[in-house]
Coordinates of C-alpha atoms in Angstrom, one line a residue:
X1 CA -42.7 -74.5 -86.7
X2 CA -42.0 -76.4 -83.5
X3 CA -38.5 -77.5 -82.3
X4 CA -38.9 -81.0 -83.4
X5 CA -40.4 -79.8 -87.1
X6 CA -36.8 -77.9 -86.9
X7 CA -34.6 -80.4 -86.3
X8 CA -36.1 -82.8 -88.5
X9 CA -36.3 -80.3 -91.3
X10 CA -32.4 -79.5 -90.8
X11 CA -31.6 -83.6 -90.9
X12 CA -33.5 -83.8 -93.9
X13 CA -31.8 -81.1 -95.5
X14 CA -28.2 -82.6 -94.2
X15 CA -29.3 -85.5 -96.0
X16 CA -30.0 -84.1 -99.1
X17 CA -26.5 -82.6 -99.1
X18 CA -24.8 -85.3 -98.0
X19 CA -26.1 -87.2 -101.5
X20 CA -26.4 -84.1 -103.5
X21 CA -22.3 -83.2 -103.1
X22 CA -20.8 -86.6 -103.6
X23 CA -22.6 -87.2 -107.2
X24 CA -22.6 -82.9 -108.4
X25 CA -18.4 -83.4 -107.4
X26 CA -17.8 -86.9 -108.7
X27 CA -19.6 -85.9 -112.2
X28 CA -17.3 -82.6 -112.2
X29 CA -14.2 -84.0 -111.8
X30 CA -14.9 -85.9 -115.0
X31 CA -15.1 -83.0 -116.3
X32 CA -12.0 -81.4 -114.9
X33 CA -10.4 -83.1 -117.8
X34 CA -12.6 -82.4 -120.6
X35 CA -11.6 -78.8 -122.7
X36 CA -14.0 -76.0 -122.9
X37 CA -16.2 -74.5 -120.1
X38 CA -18.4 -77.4 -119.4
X39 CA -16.5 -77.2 -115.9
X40 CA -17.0 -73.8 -115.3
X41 CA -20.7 -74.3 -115.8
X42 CA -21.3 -76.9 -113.9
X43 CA -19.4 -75.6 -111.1
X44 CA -22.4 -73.2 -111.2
X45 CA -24.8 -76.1 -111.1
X46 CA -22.7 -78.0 -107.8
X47 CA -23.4 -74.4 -105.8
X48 CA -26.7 -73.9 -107.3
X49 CA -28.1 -77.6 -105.9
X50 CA -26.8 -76.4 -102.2
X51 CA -28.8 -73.5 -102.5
X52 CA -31.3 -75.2 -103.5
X53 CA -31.2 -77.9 -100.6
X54 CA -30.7 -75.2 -98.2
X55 CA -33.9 -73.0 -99.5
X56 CA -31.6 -69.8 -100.1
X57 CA -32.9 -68.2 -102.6
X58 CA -31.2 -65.6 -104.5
X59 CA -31.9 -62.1 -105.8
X60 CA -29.4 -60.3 -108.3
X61 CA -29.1 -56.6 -109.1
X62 CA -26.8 -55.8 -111.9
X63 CA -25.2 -58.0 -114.1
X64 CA -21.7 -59.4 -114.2
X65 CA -19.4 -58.2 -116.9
X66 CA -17.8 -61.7 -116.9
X67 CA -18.7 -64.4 -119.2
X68 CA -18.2 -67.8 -119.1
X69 CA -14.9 -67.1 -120.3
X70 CA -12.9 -70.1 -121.1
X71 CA -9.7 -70.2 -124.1
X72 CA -12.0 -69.1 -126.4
X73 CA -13.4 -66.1 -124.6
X74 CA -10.1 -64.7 -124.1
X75 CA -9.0 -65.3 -127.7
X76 CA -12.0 -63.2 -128.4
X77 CA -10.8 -60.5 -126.4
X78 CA -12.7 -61.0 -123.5
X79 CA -11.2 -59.6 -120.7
X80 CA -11.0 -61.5 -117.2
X81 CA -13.1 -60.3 -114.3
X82 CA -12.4 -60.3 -110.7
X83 CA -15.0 -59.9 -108.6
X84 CA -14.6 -58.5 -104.9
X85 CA -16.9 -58.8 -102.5
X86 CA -17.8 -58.8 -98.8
X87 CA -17.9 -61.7 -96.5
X88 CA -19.8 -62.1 -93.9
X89 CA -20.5 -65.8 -93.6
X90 CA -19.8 -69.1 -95.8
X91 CA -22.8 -69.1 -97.3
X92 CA -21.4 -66.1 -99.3
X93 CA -19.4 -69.2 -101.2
X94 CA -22.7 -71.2 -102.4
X95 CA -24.4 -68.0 -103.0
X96 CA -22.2 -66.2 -105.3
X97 CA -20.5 -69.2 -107.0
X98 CA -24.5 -70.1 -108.1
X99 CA -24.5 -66.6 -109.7
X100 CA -21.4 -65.9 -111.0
X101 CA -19.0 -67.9 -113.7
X102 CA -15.6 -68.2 -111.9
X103 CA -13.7 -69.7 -109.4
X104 CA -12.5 -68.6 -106.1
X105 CA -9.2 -67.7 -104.4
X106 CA -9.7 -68.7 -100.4
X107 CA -7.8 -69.5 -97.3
X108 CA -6.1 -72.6 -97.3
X109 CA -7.9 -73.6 -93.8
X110 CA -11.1 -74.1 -96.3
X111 CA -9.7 -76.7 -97.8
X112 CA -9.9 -79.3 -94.9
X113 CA -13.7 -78.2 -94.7
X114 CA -15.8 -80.5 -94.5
X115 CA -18.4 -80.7 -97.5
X116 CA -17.4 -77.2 -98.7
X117 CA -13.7 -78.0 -98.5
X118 CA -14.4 -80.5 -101.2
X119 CA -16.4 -78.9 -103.3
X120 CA -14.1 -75.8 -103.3
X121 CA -11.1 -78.4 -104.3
X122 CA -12.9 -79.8 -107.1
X123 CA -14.7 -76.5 -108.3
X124 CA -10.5 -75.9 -108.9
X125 CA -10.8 -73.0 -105.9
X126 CA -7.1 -71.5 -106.0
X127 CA -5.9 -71.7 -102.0
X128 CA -3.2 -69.5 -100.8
X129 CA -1.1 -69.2 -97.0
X130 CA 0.1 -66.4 -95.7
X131 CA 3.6 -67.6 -96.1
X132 CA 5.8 -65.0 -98.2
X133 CA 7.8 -67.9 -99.5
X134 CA 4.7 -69.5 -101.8
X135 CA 3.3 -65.7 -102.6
X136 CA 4.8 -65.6 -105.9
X137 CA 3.7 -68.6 -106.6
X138 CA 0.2 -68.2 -106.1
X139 CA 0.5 -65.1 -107.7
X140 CA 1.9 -66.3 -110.9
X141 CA -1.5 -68.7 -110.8
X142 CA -4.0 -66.2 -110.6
X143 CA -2.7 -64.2 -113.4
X144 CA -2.5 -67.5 -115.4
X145 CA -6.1 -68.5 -114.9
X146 CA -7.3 -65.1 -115.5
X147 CA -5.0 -65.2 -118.6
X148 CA -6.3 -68.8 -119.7
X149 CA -10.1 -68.0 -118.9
X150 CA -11.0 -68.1 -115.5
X151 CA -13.0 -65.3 -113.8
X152 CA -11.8 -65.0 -109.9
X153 CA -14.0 -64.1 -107.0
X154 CA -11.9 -62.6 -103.9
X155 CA -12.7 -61.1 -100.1
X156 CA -10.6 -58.5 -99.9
X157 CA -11.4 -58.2 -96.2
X158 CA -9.4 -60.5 -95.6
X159 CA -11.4 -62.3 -93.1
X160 CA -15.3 -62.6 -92.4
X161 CA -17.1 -59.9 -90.2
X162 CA -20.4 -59.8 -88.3
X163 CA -22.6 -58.4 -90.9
X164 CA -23.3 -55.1 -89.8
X165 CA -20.6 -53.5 -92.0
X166 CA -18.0 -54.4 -94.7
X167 CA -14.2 -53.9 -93.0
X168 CA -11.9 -52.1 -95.1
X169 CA -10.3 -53.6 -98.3
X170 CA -6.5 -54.9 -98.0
X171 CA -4.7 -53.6 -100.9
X172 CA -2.5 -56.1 -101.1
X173 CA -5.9 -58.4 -102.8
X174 CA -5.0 -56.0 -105.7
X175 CA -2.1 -56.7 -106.7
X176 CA -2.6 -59.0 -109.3
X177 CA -4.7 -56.6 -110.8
X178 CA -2.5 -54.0 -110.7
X179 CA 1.2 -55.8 -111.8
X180 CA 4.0 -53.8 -109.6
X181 CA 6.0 -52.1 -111.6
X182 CA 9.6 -54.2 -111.1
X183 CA 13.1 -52.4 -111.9
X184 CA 14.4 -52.9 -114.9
X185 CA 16.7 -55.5 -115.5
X186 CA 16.2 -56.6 -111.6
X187 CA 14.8 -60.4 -113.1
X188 CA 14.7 -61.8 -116.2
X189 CA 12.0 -60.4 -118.9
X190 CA 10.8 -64.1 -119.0
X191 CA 9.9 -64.7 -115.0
X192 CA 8.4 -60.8 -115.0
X193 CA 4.3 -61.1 -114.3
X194 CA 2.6 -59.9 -117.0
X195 CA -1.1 -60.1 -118.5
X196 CA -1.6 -60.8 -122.3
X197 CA -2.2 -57.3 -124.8
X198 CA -5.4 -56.5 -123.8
X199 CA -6.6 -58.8 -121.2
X200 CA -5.7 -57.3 -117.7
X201 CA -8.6 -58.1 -115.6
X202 CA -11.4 -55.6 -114.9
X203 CA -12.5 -55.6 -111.1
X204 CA -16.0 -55.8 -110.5
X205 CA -17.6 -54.7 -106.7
X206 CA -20.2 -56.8 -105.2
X207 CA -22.3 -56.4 -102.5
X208 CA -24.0 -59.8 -100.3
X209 CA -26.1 -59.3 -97.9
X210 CA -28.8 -61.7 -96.6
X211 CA -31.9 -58.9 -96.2
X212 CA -35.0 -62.4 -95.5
X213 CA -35.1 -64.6 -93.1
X214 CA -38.6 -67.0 -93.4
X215 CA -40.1 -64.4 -95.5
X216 CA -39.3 -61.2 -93.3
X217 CA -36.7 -58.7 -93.9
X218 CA -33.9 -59.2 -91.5
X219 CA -32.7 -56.4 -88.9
X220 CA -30.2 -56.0 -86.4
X221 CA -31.7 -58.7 -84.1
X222 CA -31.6 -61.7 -86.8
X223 CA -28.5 -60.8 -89.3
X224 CA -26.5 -62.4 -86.6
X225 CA -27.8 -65.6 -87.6
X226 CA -26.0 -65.4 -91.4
X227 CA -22.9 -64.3 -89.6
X228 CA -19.8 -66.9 -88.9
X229 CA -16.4 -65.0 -88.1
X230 CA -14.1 -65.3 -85.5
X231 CA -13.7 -68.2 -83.8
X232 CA -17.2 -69.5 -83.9
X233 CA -17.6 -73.3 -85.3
X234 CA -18.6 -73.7 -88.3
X235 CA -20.6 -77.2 -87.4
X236 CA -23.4 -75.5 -85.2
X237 CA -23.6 -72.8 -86.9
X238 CA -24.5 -74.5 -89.9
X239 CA -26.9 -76.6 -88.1
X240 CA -28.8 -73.5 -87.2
X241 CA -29.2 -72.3 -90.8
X242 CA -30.3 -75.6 -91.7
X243 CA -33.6 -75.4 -89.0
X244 CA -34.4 -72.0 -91.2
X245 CA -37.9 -72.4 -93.5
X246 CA -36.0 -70.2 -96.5
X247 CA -33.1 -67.2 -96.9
X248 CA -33.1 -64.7 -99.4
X249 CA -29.7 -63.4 -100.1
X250 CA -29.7 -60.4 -102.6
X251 CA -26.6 -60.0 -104.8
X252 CA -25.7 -56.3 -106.1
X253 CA -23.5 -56.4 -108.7
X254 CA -21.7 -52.8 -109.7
X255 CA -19.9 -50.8 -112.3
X256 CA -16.5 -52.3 -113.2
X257 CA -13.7 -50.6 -112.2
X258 CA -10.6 -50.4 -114.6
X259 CA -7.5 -51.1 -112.9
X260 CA -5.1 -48.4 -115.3
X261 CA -7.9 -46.2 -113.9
X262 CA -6.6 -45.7 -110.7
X263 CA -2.6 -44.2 -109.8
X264 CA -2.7 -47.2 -107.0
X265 CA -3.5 -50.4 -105.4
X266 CA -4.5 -48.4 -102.9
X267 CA -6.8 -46.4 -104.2
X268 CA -7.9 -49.2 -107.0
X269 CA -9.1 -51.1 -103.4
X270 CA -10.7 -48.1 -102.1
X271 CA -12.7 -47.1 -104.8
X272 CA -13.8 -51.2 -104.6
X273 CA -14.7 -51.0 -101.0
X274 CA -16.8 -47.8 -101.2
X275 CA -18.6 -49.2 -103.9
X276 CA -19.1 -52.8 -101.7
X277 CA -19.7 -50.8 -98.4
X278 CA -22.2 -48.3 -100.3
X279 CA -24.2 -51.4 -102.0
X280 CA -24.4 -53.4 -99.1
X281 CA -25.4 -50.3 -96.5
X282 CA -28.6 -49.7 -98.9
X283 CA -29.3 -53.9 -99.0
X284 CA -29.1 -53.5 -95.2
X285 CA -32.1 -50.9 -95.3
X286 CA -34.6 -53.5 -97.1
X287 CA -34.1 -51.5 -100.4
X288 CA -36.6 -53.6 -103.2
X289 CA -35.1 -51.9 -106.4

């Protein structure tokens, strides 16, 4: 494809997204409303039309242990699910929210995106700072959406990296799986964190990595394309993803882990980050199956 074809496929494309986002988020926060899990599913459908816009096609290995969760779900029983994966670019946001019932926990910063920003507010993305002062807030709101039915998806990196390899995992990402175990009597049994009988969340490693580019498997010289960390800009970078003919991103998803499992959040995140690291090292050899 020449240079021109390029451009004009990536303005088409903007286009389409430019239309696509404002009716997919103005019908879902309708919805936002409405009881039951016709949010969470359409949620699916909002990321799903990007991909779709943005020829990023999607392969899955595994299945989540998630459902669509909801009130119901956990009055079943159901237990919530947080899945933990790498991140390597913000196409990791489209791509797994089109795969995966649940809703994010992100940076604050990705809140005054543009485009994504919005759809992240509306798709009821839970933001956090790194200011100590709102951590127990944000805390106490995780562990209520898992509680109430939400599934969580977190990057326990803690930032984005280049692609070539997933950076360790912070153990602090854990702690609302793992509830510290608080002195007695040092705050009141009512303000204490706690999970429901039975419904502490399982954590679930995933493994993204983007293995086509236009139909060929992607090697050292092209994964830079998919990356954005650092302080690169987000607005050309996009632009450049936008001139590509189609991506394949391939999804592994792999065995829960059980939180009571493991003596620590330290080595609850470890066990996680082998598993991510593992997954995604195999994905990066071209592996079919």
């Amino acid at each position: 494809m020449t240079r021109s074809g390029r451009n004009v496929l990536a303005a088409v494309r903007l286009a389409g997204v430019v239309v696509w986002v404002p009716l997919s988020v103005g019908f879902e926060a309708l919805l936002l409303p409405v009881p039951g899990v016709s949010k969470i599913r359409w949620t699916r459908v909002v990321w799903g039309g990007l991909c779709l816009i943005l020829s990023v096609r999607i392969r899955v290995l595994g299945k989540p242990v998630g459902t669509v969760g909801g009130v119901h779900g956990r009055a079943r029983g159901e237990r919530p699910v947080i899945y933990v994966s790498n991140h390597s670019s913000w196409l990791d946001i489209p791509v797994l929210g089109t795969k995966i019932y649940s809703v994010f926990v992100a940076k604050g910063d990705i809140e005054k995106w543009p485009i994504m920003g919005l759809v992240s507010k509306i798709g009821r993305t839970i933001f956090v700072s790194r200011n100590r002062a709102t951590t127990g807030h944000e805390r106490d709101e995780m562990i209520t959406r898992l509680a109430t039915g939400d599934n969580l998806i977190l990057f326990p990196e803690g930032t984005s990296s280049d692609g070539s390899r997933v950076l360790p995992f912070m153990s602090t990402f854990f702690a609302i799986a793992k509830l510290p175990r608080l002195p007695k009597n040092s705050v009141p049994a009512e303000d204490m964190p706690r999970y429901p009988k039975g419904l502490t969340p399982l954590i679930q490693p995933v493994s993204v990595v983007y293995d086509r580019l236009e139909g060929l498997p992607v090697n050292r010289t092209t994964r830079p394309v998919f990356a954005w960390y650092g302080d690169m800009d987000l607005g050309p970078h996009v632009w450049q993803l936008l001139k590509r003919r189609t991506i394949r991103a391939t999804i592994m998803l792999h065995p829960p882990l059980a939180p009571e499992d493991f003596p620590s959040r330290k080595a609850l995140a470890n066990a996680a980050w082998r598993a991510v690291a593992d997954g995604a090292a195999r994905l990066r050899q071209n592996a079919e199956t």
